Coordinates of C-alpha atoms and ligand atoms in Angstrom, one line a residue:
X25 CA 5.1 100.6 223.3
X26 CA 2.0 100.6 225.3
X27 CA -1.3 101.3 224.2
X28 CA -3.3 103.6 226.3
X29 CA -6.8 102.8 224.3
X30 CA -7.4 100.1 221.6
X31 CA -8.3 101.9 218.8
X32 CA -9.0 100.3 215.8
X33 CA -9.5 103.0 212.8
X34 CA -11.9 100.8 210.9
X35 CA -14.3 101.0 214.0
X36 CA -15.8 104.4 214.9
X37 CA -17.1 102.3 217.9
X38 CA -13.6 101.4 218.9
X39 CA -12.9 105.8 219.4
X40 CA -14.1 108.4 221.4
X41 CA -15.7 111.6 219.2
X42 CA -14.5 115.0 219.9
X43 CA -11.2 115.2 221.4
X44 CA -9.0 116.5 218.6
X45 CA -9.7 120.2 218.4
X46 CA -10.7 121.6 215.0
X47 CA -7.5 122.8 213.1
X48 CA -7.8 125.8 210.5
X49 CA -5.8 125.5 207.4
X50 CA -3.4 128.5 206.8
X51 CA -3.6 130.8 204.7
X52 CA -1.1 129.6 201.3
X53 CA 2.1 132.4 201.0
X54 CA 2.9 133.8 197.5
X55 CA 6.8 132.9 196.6
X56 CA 6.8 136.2 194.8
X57 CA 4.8 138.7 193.5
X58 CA 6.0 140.4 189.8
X59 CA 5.4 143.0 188.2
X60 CA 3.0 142.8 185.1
X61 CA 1.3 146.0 183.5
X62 CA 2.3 147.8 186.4
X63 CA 0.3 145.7 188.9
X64 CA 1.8 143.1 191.6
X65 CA 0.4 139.4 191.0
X66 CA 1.1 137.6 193.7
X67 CA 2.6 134.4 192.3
X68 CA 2.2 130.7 194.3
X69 CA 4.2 127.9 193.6
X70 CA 1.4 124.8 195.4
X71 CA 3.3 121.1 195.5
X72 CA 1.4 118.2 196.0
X73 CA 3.0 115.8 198.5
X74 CA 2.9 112.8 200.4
X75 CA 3.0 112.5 203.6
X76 CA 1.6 111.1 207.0
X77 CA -1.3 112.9 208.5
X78 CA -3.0 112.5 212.0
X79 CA -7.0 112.3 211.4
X80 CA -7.6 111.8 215.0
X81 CA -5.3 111.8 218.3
X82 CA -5.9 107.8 218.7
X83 CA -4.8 106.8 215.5
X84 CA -1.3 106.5 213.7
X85 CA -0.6 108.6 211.1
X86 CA -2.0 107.9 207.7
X87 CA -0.5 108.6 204.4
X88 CA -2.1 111.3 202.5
X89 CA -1.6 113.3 199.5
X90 CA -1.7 117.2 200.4
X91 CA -1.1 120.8 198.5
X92 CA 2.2 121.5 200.0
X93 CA 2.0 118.8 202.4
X94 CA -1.7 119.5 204.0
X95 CA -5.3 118.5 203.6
X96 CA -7.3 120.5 203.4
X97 CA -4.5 122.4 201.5
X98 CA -3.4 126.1 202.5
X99 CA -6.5 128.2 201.7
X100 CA -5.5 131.1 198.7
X101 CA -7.1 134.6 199.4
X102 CA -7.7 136.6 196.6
X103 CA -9.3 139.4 196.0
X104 CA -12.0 140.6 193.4
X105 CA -10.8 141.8 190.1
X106 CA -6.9 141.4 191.3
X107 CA -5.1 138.5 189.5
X108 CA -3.1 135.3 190.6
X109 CA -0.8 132.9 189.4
X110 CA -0.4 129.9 190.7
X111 CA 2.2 126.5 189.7
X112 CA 0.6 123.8 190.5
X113 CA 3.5 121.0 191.1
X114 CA 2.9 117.4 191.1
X115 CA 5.5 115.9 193.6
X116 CA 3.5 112.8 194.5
X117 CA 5.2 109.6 193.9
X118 CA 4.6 106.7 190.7
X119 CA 2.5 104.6 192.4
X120 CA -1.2 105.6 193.7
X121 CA -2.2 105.8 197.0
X122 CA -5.5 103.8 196.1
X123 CA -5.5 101.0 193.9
X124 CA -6.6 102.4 190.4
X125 CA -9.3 101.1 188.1
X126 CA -7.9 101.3 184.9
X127 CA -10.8 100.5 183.3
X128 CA -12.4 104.1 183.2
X129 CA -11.9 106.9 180.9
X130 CA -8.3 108.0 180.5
X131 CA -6.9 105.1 182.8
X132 CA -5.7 102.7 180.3
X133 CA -2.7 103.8 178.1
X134 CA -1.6 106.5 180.9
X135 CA 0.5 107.0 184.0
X136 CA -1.0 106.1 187.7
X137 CA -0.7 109.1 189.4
X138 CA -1.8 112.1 187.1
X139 CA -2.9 115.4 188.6
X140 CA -4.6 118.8 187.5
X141 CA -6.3 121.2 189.6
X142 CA -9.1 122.8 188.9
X143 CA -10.9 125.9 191.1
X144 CA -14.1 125.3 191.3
X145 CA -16.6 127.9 190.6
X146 CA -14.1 130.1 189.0
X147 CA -14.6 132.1 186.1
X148 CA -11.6 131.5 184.5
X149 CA -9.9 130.8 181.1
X150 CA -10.0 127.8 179.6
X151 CA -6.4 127.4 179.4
X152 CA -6.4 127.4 183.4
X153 CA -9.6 125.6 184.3
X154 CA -8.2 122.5 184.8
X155 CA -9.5 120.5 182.1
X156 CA -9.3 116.6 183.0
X157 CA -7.6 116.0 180.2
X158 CA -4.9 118.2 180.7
X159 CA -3.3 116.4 183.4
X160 CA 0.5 116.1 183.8
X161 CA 2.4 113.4 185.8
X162 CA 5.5 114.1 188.1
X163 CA 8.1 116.5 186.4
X164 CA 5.3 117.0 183.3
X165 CA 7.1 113.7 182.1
X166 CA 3.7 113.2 180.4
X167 CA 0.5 114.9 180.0
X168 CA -2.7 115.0 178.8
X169 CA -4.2 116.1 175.5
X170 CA -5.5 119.0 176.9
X171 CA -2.7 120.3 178.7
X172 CA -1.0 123.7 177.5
X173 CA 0.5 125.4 180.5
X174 CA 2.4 125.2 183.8
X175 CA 1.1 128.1 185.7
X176 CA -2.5 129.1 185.8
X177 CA -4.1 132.3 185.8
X178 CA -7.2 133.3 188.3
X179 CA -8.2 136.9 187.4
X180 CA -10.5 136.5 190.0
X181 CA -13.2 138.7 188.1
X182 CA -16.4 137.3 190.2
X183 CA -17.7 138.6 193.7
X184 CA -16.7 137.9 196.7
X185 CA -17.5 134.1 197.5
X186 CA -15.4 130.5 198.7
X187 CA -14.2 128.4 196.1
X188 CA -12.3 125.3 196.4
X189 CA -9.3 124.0 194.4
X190 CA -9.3 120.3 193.8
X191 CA -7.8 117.5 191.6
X192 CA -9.9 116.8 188.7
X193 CA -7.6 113.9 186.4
X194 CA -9.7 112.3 184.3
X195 CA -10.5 108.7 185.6
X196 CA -9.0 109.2 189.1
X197 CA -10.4 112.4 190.6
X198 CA -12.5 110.4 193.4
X199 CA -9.1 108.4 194.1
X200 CA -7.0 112.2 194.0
X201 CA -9.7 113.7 196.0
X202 CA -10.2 111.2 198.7
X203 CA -6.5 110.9 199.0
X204 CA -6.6 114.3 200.1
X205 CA -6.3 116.8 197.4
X206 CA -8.5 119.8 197.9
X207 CA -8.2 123.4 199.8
X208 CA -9.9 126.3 200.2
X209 CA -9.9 129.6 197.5
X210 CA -11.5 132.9 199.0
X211 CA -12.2 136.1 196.8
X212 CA -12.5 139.0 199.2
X213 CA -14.4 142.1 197.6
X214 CA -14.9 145.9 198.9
X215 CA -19.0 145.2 198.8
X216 CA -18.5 142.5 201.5
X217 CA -15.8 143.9 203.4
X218 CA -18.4 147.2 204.0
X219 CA -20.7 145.0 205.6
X220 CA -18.9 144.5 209.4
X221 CA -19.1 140.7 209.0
X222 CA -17.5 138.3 211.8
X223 CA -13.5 138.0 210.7
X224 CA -10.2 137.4 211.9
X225 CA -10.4 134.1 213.8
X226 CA -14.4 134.5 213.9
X227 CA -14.3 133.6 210.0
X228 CA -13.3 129.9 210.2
X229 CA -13.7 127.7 206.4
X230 CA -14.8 124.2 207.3
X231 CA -14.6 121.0 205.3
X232 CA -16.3 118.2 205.6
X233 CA -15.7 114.8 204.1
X234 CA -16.7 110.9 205.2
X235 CA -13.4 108.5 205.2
X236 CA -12.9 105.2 205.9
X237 CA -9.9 103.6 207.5
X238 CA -8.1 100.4 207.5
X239 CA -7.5 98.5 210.8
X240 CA -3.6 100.2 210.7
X241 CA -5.0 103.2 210.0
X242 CA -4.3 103.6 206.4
X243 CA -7.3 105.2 204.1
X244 CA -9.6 102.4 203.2
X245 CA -11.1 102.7 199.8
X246 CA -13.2 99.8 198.1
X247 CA -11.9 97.5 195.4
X248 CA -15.4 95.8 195.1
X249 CA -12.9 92.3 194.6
X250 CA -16.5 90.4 195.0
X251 CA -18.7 89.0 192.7
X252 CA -19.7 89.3 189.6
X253 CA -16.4 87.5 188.6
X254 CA -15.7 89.5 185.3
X255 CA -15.0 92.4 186.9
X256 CA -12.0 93.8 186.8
X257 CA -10.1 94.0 190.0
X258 CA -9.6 96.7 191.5
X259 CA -13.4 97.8 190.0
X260 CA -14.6 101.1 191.1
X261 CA -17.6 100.7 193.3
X262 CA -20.5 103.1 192.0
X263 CA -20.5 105.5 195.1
X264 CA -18.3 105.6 198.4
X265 CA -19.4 105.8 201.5
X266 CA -17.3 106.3 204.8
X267 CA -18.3 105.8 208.1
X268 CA -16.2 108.5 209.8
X269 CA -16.3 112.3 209.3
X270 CA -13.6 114.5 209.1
X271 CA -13.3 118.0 209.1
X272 CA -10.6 120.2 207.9
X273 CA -9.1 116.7 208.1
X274 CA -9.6 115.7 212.1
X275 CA -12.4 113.1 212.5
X276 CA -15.2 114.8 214.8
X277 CA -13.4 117.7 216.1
X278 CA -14.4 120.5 218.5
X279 CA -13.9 123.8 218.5
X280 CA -14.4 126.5 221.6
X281 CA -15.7 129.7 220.8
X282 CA -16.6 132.6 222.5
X283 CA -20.1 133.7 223.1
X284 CA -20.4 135.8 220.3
X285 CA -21.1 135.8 216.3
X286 CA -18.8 133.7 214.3
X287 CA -18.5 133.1 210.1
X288 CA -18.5 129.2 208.8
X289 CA -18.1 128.7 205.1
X290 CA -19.3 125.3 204.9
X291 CA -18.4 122.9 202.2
X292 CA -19.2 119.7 201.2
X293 CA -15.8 117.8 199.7
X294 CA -17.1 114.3 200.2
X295 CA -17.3 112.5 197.3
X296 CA -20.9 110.8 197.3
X297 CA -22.1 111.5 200.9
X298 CA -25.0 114.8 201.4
X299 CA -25.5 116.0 204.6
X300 CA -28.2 117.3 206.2
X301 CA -27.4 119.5 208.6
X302 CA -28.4 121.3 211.6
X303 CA -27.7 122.3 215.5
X304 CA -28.2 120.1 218.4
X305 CA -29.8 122.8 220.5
X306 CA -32.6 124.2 218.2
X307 CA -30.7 126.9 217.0
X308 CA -30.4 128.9 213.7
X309 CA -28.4 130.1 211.4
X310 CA -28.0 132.8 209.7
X311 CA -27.3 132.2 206.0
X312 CA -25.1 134.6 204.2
X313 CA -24.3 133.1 200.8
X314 CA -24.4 130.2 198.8
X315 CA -21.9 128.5 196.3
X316 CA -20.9 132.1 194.3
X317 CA -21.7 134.3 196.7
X318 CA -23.3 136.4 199.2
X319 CA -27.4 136.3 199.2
X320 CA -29.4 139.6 198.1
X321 CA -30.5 139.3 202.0
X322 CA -29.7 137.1 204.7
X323 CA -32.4 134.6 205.9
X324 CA -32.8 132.3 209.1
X325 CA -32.8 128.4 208.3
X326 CA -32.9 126.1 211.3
X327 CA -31.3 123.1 208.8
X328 CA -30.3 122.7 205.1
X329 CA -28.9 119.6 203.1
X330 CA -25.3 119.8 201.2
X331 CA -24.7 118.1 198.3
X332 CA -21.3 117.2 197.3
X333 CA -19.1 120.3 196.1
X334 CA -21.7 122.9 197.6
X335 CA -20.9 125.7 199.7
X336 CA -22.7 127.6 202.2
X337 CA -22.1 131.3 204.4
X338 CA -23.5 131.7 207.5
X339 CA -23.2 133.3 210.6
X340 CA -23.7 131.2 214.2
X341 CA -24.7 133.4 217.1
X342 CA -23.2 131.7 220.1
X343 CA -24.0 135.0 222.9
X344 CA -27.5 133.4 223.7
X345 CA -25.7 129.6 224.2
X346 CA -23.3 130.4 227.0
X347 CA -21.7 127.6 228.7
X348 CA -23.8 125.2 226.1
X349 CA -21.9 122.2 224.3
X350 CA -23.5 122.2 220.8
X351 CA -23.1 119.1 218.1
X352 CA -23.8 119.8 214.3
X353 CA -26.0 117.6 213.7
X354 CA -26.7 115.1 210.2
X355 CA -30.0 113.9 210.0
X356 CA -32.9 114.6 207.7
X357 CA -31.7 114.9 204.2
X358 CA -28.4 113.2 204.3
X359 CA -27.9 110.7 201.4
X360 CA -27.4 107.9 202.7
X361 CA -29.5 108.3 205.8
X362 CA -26.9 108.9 208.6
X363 CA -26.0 106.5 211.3
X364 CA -25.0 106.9 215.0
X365 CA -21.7 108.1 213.7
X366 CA -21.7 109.5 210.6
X367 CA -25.2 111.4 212.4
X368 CA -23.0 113.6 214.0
X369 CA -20.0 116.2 212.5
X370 CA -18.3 118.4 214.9
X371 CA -19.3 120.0 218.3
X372 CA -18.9 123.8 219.2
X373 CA -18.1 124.2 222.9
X374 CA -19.3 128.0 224.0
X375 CA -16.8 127.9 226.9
X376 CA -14.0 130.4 225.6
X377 CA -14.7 133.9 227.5
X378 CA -15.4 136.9 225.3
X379 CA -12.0 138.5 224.4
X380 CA -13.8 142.0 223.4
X381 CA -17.0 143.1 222.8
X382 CA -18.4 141.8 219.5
X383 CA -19.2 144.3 217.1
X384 CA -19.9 142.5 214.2
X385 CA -23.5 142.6 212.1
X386 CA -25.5 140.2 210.5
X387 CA -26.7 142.8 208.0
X388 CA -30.3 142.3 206.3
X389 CA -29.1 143.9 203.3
X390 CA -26.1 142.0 201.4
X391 CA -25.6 142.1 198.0
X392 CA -27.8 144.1 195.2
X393 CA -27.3 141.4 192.5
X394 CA -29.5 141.2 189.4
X395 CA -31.1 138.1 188.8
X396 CA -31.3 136.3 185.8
X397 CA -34.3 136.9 183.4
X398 CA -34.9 133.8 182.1
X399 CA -37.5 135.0 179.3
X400 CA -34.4 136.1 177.8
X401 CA -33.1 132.7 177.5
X402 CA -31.3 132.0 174.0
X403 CA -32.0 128.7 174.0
X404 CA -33.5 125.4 176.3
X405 CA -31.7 122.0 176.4
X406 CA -33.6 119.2 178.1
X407 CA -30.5 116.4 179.9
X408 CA -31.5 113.2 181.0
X409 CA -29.6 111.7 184.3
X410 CA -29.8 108.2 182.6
X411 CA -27.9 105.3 182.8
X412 CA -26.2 102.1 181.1
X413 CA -24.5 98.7 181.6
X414 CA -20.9 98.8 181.0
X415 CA -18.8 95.5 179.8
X416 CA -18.2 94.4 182.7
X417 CA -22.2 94.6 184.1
X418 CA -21.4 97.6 186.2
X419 CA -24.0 100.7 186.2
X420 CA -23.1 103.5 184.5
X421 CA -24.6 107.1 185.5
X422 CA -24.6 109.1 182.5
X423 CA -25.5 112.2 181.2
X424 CA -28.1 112.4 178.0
X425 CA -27.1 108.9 177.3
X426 CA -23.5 110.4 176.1
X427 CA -19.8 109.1 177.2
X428 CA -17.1 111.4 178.3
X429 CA -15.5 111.2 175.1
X430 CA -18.8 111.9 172.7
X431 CA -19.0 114.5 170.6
X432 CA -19.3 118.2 172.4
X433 CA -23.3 118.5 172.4
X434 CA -23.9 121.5 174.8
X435 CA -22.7 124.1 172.6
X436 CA -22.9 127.5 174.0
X437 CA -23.0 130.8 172.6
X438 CA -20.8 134.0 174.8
X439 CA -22.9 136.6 175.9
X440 CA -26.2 134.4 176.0
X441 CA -28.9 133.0 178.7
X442 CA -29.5 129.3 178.7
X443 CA -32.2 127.6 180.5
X444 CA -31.5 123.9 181.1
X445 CA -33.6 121.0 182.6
X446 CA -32.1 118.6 184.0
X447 CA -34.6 115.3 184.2
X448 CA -33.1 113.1 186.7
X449 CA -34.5 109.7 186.1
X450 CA -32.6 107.6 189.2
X451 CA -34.2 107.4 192.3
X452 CA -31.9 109.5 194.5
X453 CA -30.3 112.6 193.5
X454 CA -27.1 113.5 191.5
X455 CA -25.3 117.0 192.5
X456 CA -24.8 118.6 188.7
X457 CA -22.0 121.3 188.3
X458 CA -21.1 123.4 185.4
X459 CA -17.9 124.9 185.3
X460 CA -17.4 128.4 184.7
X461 CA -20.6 129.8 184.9
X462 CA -22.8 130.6 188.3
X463 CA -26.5 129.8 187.5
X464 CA -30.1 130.5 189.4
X465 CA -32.1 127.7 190.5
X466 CA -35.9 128.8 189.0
X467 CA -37.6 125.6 190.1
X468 CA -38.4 121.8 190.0
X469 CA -41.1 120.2 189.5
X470 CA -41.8 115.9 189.2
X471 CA -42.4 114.7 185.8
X472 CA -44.2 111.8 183.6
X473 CA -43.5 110.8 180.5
X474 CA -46.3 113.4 179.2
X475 CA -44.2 116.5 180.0
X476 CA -42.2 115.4 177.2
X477 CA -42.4 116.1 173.5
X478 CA -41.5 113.1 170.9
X479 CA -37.7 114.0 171.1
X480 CA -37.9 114.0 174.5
X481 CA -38.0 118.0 175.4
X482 CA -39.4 118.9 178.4
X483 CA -42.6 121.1 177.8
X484 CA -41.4 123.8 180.0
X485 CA -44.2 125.8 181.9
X486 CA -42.6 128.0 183.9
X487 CA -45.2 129.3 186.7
X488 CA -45.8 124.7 187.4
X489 CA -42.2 124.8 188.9
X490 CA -41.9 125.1 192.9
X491 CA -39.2 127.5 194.3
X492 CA -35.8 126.2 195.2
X493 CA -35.0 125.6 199.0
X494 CA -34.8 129.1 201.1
X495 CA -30.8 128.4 201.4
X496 CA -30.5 127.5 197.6
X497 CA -31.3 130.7 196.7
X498 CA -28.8 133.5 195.0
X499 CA -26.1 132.2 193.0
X500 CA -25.1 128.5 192.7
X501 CA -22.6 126.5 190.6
X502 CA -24.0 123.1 192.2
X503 CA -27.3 122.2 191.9
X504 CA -29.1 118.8 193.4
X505 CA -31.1 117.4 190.6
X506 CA -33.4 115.6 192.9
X507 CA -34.6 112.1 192.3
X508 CA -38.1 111.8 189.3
X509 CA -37.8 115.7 188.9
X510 CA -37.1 118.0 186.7
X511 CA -34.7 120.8 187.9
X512 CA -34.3 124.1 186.0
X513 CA -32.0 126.2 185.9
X514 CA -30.9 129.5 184.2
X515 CA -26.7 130.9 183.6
X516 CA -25.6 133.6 181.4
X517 CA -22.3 133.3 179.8
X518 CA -20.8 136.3 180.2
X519 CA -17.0 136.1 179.7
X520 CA -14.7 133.3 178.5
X521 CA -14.7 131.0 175.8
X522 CA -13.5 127.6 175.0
X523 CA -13.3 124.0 176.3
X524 CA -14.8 123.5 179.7
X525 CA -16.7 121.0 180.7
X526 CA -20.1 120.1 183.2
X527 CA -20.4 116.7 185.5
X528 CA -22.0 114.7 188.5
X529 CA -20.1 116.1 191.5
X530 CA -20.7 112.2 192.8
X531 CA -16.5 112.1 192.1
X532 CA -17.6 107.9 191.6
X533 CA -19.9 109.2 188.4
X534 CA -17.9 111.9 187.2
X535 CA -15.5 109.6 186.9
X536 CA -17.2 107.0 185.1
X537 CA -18.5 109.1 182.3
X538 CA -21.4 111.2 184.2
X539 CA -19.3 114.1 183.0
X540 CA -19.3 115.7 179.2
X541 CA -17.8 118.7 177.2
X542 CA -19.2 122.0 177.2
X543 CA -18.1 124.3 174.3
X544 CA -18.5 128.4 174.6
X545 CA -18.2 130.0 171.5
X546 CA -17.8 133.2 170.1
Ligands
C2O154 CU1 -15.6 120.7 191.7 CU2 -15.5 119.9 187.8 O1 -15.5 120.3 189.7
CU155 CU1 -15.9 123.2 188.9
CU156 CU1 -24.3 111.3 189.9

């Protein structure tokens, strides 16, 4: 066969940017619905596959690992208050995509390939959270400590907001993730629907992750087989870093819209990399929501940085930008600083004419929420982002100087407001997620060792704090603990109780330990 270009995937010099068009995941069909207590729950049976992907028109295919066969999987609407069910299946073969340090946490006495999924940001039982130790391997032929049951249930009792479903095995979610498990969860409500929003095919979910390729086109993942010589090999390097971008799984796509108002639900599914990310032309967004939701109002923000894991709403007026070829741009804020590659994401070409006249608002007014009152907090914890030397001299992120397998420590009572400060010590910053609850960011503030008592509280004033960023505002389940600060924040748990856990959304720390327990009691 002839070769039109010579392409070589590990190059992003070696390709052109911008020719494959964005594609939109579809929307995930339930097998069944049942009935239960005289209500229809839609019921969806999700298998994970492999199979060959195309990342960019150049390239071969590349193996993958997708919910039924796709990555980004099919996205799951769902709407507020109205259950669903959903079988996860693991049909993925014995062996790992990735080679697999089994060295971590959970890796040495246990199949490869293990899988559970977890929906982030859901309030949800315990029992369906996704708990890394309730991982099951192909056919359930074993499973983890912490598994209980085959089908999960989502009663989706939250507002309207995007989640995402990803693989959270303990040990190997960065490998699970990067390999291409993760998809998009929407919960619809009557609040948001009211409020005349862009929809249909103006409401497109993107994802955006970095990945790396090998010269056949094959994922390329590090096995760090340098130096020191008592690693283990493969090791698990301490972050990754890829020097393409993909998103919803085409590297650098377009996409041509009309000259009118469109949607994006932004996330972040990378495992390490933050973007920082704005519009080639100057323009603005309009910000909607944030992580759990829509914003009490919506505000204009010419740029804002994405940790791993976060999520952001907004609303891109293209009527003004006619004709105009536009790049999202990554540049101030993006850890690691971006390159000429990795600097830019996707471009929007305005060149599509307007089908009908757009009707849709960007309302002022979203979402009466009540904020939390933190001076009704229950109780303070001060957690240090520390770190120690593992046996084989790697760094290891940590979490109050606790292991994944310590003792439970953050105890929480149900029904209670916690306040906790999170006192990140490294010198770049760590994206901190707790599952099940949605918290407020009240403030940060830089710290010496004389804002600490003897046991190492944080003396906590709360006016000496400065604000969160304008789009971190409203209700978050990721927050970036930003590098010799202190970053507070304030949840209420309202619902559930049980065995859930919080972590470093870095998937190289969470799964080396920079994850631990969290306990909600009655
Ligand atoms: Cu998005 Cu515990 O994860
Ligand atoms: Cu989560
Ligand atoms: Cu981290």
């Amino acid at each position: 066969m002839e070769e039109k270009f010579r392409v070589d995937p590990s190059d992003p010099a070696t390709f052109p940017k911008f020719i494959d068009h964005l594609t939109v995941p579809p929307l995930a069909t339930p097998e069944k619905t049942y009935d239960y207590h005289s209500q229809d729950i839609p019921y969806y049976k999700i298998m994970m596959k492999e199979v060959r992907h195309r990342f960019h028109k150049l390239f071969p295919t590349t193996r993958i690992w997708g919910y039924n066969g796709m990555s980004p999987g099919p996205t799951i609407e769902a709407s507020k208050d109205a259950a669903v069910h959903v079988r996860w299946v693991n049909s993925l073969p014995e062996k790992h995509l990735i080679p697999v340090d089994k060295t971590l946490h959970g890796t040495i006495d246990t199949p490869e390939v293990r899988t559970v999924v977890h929906l982030h940001g859901a309030n949800v039982a315990a029992d369906s959270d996704g708990h890394p130790d309730a991982w099951y391997s192909r056919n359930y032929e074993a499973v983890g400590h912490a598994f209980t049951r085959r089908v999960y249930k989502y009663t989706n009792h939250q507002p309207g907001t995007t989640l995402w479903y990803h693989d959270h095995a303990v040990g190997i979610t960065r490998l699970n993730v990067y390999a291409g498990l993760a998809g998009f969860y929407l919960i619809r409500d009557r609040l948001e629907e009211r409020l005349n929003l862009p929809r249909g095919p103006y409401e497109i979910p993107l994802m955006i992750q970095d990945k790396a390729f090998n010269e056949d086109g094959s994922l390329f993942y590090p096995d760090n087989a340098t130096p020191p010589v008592n690693k283990p090999v493969p090791s698990t390097p301490s972050f990754f870093i890829g020097n393409t971008i993909a998103v919803n799984g085409k590297l650098w796509p377009y996409l041509n819209v009309e000259p009118r108002k469109y949607r994006f639900r932004i996330l972040n599914a990378s495992n390490l990399r933050a973007y920082g990310l704005s519009l080639s032309n100057g323009g603005i967004f309009h910000q909607i929501g944030t992580d759990q939701g829509l914003l009490q109002n919506s505000v204009e923000i010419d740029s804002f940085v994405l940790e791993p894991a976060e999520r952001i709403d907004l609303i891109i007026d293209f009527s003004q930008y006619r004709g105009q070829e536009i790049t999202l741009v990554n540049g101030e804020g993006s850890t690691p600083p971006a390159d000429a590659d990795t600097g830019v994401i996707m471009k929007f070409r305005v060149v599509l004419p307007l089908k009908r006249p757009d009707t849709s608002d960007i309302p002022e007014d979203l979402f009466p929420y009540h904020p939390i009152n933190p001076s009704l907090a229950y109780r303070e914890r001060t957690l240090h982002l520390d770190e120690t030397v593992d046996r084989y001299g790697r760094v290891m992120h940590l979490l109050d100087d606790r292991m994944w397998h310590d003792p439970v420590t953050e105890i929480v009572k149900k029904d209670t407001i916690e306040i906790w400060h999170l006192v990140n010590h490294f010198d770049f910053p760590h994206p901190i997620h707790v599952h099940l609850v949605d918290f407020e960011i009240l403030g940060r503030k830089p710290f010496t060792v004389a804002d600490f008592d003897k046991k190492g509280n944080y003396k906590y004033v709360p006016q000496s704090l400065s604000p969160p960023e304008i789009y971190e505002r409203g209700l978050k389940d990721v927050v970036r603990a930003t590098p010799g600060e202190v970053t507070t924040i304030a949840m209420h748990f309202k619902e559930h109780t049980g065995d859930y856990i919080w972590h470093c959304h870095i998937l190289e720390h969470e799964d080396n330990d920079m994850m631990r327990p969290l306990k909600v009691v009655d």
